[in-house]
Short mmCIF file of C-alpha atoms and ligand atoms in Angstrom, two decimals:
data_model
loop_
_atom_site.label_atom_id
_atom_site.label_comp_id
_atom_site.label_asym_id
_atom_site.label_seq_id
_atom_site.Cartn_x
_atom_site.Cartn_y
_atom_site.Cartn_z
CA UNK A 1 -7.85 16.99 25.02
CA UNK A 2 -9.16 19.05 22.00
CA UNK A 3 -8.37 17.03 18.68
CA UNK A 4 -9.73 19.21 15.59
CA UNK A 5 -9.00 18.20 11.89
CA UNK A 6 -9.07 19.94 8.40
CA UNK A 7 -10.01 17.65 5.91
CA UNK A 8 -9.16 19.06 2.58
CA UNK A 9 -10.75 16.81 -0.45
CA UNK A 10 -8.35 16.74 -3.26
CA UNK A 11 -11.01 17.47 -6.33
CA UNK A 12 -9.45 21.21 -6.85
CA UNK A 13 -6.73 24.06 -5.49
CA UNK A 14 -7.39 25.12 -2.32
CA UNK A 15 -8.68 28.80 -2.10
CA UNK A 16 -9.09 31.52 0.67
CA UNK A 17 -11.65 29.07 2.52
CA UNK A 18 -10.44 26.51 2.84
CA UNK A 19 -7.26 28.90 4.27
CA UNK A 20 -9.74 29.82 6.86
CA UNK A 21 -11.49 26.40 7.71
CA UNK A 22 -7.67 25.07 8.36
CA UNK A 23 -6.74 28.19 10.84
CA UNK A 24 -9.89 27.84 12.58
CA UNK A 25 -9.14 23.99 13.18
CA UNK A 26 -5.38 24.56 14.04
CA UNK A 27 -5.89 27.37 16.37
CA UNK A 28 -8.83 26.17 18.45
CA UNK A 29 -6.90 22.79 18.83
CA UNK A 30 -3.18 25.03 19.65
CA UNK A 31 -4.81 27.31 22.09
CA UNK A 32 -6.49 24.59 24.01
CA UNK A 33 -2.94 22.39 23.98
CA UNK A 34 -4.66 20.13 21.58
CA UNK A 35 -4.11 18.57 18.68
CA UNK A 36 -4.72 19.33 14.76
CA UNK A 37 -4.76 17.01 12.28
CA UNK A 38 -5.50 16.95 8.74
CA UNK A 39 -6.80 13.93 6.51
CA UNK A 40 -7.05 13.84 2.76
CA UNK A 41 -10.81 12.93 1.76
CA UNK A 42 -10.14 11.27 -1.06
CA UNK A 43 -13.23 9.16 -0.94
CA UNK A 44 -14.55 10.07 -4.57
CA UNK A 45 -12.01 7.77 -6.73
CA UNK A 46 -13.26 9.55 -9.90
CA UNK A 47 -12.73 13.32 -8.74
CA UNK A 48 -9.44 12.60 -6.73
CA UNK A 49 -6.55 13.75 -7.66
CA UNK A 50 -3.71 12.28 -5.81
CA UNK A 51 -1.22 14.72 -6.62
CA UNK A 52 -3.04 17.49 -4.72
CA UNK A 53 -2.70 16.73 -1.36
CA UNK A 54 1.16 17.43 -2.13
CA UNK A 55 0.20 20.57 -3.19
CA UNK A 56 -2.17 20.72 -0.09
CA UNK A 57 0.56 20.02 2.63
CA UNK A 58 2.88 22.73 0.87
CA UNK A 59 -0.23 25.41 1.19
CA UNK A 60 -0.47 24.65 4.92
CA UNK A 61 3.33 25.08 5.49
CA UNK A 62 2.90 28.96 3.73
CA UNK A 63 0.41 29.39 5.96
CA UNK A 64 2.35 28.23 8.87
CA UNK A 65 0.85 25.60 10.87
CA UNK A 66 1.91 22.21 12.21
CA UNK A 67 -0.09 19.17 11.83
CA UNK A 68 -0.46 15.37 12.49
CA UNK A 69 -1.36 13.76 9.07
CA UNK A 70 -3.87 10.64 9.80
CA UNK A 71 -4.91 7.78 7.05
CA UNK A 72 -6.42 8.96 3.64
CA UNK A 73 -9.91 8.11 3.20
CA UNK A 74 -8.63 5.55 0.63
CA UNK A 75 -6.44 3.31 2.88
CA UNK A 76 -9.52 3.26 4.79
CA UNK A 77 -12.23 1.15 2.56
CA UNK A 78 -12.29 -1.94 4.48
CA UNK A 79 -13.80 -0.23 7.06
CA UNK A 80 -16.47 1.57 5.32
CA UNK A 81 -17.59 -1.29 3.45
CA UNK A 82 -17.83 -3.65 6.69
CA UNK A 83 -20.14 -0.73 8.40
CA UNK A 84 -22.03 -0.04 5.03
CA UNK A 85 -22.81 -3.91 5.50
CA UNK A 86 -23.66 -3.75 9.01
CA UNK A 87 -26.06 -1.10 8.74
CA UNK A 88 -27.32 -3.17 5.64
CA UNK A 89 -27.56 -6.31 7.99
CA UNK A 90 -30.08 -4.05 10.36
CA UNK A 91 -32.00 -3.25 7.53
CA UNK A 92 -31.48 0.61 7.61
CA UNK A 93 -30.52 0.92 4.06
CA UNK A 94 -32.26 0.17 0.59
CA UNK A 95 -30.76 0.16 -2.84
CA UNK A 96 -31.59 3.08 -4.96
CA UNK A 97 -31.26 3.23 -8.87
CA UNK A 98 -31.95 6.80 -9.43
CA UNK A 99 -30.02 9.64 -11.38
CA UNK A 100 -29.45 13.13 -10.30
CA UNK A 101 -32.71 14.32 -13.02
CA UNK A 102 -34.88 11.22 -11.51
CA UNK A 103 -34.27 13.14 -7.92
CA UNK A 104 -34.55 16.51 -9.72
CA UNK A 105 -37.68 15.81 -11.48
CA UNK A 106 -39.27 13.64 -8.90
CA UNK A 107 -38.32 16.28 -5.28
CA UNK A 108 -41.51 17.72 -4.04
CA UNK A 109 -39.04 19.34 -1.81
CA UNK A 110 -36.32 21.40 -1.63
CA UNK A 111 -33.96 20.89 1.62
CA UNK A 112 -30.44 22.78 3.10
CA UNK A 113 -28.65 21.08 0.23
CA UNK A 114 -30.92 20.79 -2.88
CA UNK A 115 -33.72 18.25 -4.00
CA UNK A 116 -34.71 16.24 -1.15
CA UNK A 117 -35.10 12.54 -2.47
CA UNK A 118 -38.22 11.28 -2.46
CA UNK A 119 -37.84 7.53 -1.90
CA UNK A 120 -38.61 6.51 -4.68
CA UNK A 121 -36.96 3.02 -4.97
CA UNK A 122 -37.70 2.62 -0.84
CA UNK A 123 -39.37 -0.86 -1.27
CA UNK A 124 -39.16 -2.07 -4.38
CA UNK A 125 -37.21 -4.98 -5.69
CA UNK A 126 -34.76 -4.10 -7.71
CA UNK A 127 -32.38 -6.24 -10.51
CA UNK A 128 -29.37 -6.94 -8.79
CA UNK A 129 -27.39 -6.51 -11.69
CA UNK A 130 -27.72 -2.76 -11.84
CA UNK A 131 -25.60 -0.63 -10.17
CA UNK A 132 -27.24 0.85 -7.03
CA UNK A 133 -26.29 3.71 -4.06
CA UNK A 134 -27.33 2.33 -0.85
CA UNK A 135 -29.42 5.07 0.82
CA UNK A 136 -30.27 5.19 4.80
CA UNK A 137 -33.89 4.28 6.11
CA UNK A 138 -34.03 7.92 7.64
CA UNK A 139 -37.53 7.14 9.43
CA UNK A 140 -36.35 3.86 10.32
CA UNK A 141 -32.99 5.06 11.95
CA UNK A 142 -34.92 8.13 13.80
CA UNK A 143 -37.23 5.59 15.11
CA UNK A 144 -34.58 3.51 16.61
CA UNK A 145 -32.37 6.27 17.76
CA UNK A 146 -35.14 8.68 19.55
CA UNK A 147 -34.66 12.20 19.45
CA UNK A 148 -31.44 13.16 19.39
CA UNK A 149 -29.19 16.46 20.20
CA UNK A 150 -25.94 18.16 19.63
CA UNK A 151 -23.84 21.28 19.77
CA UNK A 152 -22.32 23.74 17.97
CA UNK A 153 -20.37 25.92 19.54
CA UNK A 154 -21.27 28.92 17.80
CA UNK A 155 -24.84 28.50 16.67
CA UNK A 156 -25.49 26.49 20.52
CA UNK A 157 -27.90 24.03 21.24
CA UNK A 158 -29.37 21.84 18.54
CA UNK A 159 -32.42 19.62 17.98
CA UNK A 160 -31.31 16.90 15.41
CA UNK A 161 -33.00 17.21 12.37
CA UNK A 162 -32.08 14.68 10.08
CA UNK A 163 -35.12 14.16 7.88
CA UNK A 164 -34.55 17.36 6.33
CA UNK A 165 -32.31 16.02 3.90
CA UNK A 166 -34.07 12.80 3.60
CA UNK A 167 -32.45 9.21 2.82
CA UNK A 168 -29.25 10.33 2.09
CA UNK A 169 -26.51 7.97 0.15
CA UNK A 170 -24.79 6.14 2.26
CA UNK A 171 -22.83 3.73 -0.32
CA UNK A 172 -22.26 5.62 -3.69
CA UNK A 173 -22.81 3.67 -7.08
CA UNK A 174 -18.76 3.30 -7.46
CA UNK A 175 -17.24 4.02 -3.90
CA UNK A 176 -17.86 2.39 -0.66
CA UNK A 177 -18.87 5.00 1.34
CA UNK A 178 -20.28 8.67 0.83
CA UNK A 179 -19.07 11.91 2.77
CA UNK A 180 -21.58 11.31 5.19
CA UNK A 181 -20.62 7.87 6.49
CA UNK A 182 -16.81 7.90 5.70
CA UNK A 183 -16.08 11.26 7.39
CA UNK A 184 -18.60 10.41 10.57
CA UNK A 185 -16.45 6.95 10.82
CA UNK A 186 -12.83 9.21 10.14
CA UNK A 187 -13.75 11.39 13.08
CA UNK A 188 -14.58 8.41 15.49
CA UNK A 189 -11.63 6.63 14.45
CA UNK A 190 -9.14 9.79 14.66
CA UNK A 191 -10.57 10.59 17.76
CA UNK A 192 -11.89 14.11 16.84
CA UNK A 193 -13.39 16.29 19.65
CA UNK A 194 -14.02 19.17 18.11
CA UNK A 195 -15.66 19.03 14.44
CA UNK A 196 -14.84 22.84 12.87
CA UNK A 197 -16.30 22.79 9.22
CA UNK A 198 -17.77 25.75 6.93
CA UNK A 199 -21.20 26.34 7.82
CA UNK A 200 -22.09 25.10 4.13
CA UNK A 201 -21.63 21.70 6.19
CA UNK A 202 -24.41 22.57 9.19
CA UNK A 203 -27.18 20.79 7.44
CA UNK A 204 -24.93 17.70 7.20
CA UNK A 205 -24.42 17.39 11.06
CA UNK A 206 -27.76 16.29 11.87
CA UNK A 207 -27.18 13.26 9.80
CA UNK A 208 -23.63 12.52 11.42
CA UNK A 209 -25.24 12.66 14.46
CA UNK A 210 -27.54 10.22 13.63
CA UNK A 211 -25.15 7.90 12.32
CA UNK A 212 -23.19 7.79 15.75
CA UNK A 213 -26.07 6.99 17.41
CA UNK A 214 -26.55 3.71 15.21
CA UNK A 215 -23.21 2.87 15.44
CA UNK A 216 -22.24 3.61 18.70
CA UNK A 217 -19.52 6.39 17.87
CA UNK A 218 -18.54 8.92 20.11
CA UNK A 219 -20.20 12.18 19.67
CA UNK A 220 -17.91 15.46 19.10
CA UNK A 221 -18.93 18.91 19.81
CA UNK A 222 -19.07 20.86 16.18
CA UNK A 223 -18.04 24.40 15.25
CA UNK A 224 -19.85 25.65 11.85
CA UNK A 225 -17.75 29.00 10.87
CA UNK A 226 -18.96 31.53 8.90
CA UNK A 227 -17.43 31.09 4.93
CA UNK A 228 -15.59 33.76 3.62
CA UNK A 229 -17.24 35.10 0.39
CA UNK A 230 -16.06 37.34 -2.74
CA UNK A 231 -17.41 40.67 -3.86
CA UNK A 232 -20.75 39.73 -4.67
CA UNK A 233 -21.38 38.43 -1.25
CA UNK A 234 -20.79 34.35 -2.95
CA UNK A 235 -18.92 31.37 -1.31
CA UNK A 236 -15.63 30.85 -3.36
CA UNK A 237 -15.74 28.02 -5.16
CA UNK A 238 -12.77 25.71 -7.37
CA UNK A 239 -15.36 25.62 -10.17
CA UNK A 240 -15.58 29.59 -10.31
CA UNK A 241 -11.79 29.56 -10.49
CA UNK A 242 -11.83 31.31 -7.23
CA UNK A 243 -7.81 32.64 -6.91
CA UNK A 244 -6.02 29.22 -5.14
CA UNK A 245 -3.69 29.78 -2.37
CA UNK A 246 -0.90 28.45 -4.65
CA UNK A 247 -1.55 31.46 -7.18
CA UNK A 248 -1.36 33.80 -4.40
CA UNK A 249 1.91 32.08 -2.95
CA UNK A 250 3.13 32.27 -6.45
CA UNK A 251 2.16 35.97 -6.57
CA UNK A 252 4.71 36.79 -3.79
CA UNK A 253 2.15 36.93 -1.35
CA UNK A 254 3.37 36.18 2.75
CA UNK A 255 1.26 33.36 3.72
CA UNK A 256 1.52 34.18 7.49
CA UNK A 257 0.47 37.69 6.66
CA UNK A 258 -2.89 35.98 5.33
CA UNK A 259 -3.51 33.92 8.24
CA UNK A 260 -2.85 37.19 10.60
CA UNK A 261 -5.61 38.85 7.91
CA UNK A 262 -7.86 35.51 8.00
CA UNK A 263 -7.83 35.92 12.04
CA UNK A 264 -8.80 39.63 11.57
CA UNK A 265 -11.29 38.95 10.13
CA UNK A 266 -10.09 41.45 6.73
CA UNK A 267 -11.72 39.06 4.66
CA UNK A 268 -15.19 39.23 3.92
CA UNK A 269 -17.35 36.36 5.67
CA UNK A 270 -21.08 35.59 5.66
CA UNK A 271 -22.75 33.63 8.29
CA UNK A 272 -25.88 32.79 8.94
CA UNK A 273 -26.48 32.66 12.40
N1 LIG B 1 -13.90 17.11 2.60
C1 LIG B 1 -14.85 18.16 2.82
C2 LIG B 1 -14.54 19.32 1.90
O1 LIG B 1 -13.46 19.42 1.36
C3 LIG B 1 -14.82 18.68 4.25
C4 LIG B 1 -15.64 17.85 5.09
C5 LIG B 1 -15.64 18.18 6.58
O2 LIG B 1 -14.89 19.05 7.04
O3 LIG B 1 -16.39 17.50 7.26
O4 LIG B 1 -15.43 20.13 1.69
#
């Protein structure tokens, strides 16, 4: 059976994307007699705003689709932390003391998603008392993986690349668990078959796939979509103050009429495939 998700974080509105990402994940799942579900990633305790995903659920009932809710991210931190200290146990991550500008000024490279973290703290000993990210041993997991493939059902066939973005956090300074490792473990756990994500998200894959390799998970097919953009061609973004669905719904606009327009494809999108 084909079990998709949208998994809205609750930092901001949601806009005309993430409209889209949630259609594109209900109606692969409905037209394959599947299921949908939708999971609040509420991982980042210091962004999250609980009250959203209230707001959230009501913008997905304008738009007209069903769903299965599944756990929060925050009812979930037992779990994290027990992997995060698994993966610690087999030596595949390293504590890291560095800020955003230490990254910034120390990158030699630039990758999909910005800097690329040079490793600079792979190594040394560091004062436990100092608050540290735990960051994967990206050479060390490829070794003990091999190479390592997926699929997206769009952009086909992939070679896993996950070097590219180098040792990502695993374990943030304050939370148990970053995007990368809490989402890879949500999907296992909710028993996701069918990973559909903006392609803003592409680069990230390699690393999920990784991760299921170490731990054993299940491994999904993905489907990147294209993101739909605004009059200068740029992805819509909360911080822009990109229009929210709830200030169109409040505008008197028919939320089914948008997801007939969303399927249409009236909207502009960009993709990169
Ligand atoms: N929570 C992520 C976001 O709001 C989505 C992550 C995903 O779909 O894997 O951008």
């Amino acid at each position: 059976m084909i079990v998709t998700r949208f998994a809205p974080s609750p930092n901001g509105m949601l806009h005309l994307g993430h409209a889209f990402a949630a259609i594109t994940a209900h109606d692969l799942a409905m037209d394959a007699g599947g299921r949908f579900l939708v999971r609040i990633e509420d991982i980042d305790g210091a962004r999250s705003r609980p009250e959203l995903a209230d707001a959230f659920r009501e913008d997905l009932v304008w738009l007209g689709l069903t769903w299965d809710e599944v756990p929060a991210q925050s009812s979930r931190l037992t779990r994290y932390d027990d992997v995060a200290q698994q993966l610690e146990r087999a030596g595949l991550l390293y504590p890291c003391i560095c800020t955003r500008s230490d990254i910034a000024a120390a990158a030699e490279v630039t990758g999909p998603e910005g800097p690329v973290y040079p490793g600079t703290c792979k190594g040394k000993a560091l004062q436990p008392s100092e608050p540290a990210a735990l960051r994967l041993d990206v050479a060390e997991a490829i070794r003990r993986s091999g190479p390592l493939q997926w699929q997206d059902a769009l952009a086909g066939y992939q070679q896993a690349d996950p070097a590219a973005l180098g040792d990502v956090v695993l374990v943030r300074k304050s939370e148990p668990a970053s995007y990368h490792l809490a989402a890879t473990l949500d999907d296992a756990e909710d028993g996701v078959t069918l990973v559909t994500r903006g392609e803003d998200l592409f680069a990230a894959t390699h690393i999920h796939r990784l991760l299921q390799s170490l731990l054993d998970l299940p491994v999904p097919t993905w489907h990147h979509h294209p993101l739909i953009v605004d009059e200068e061609g740029r992805k819509l973004a909360k911080r822009r103050g990109s229009l929210s669905l709830a200030d169109l719904r409040a505008s008197g606009m028919n939320g089914i009429q948008l997801g007939t327009d969303l399927r249409a494809g009236r909207y502009r999108q960009h993709s990169t495939h």
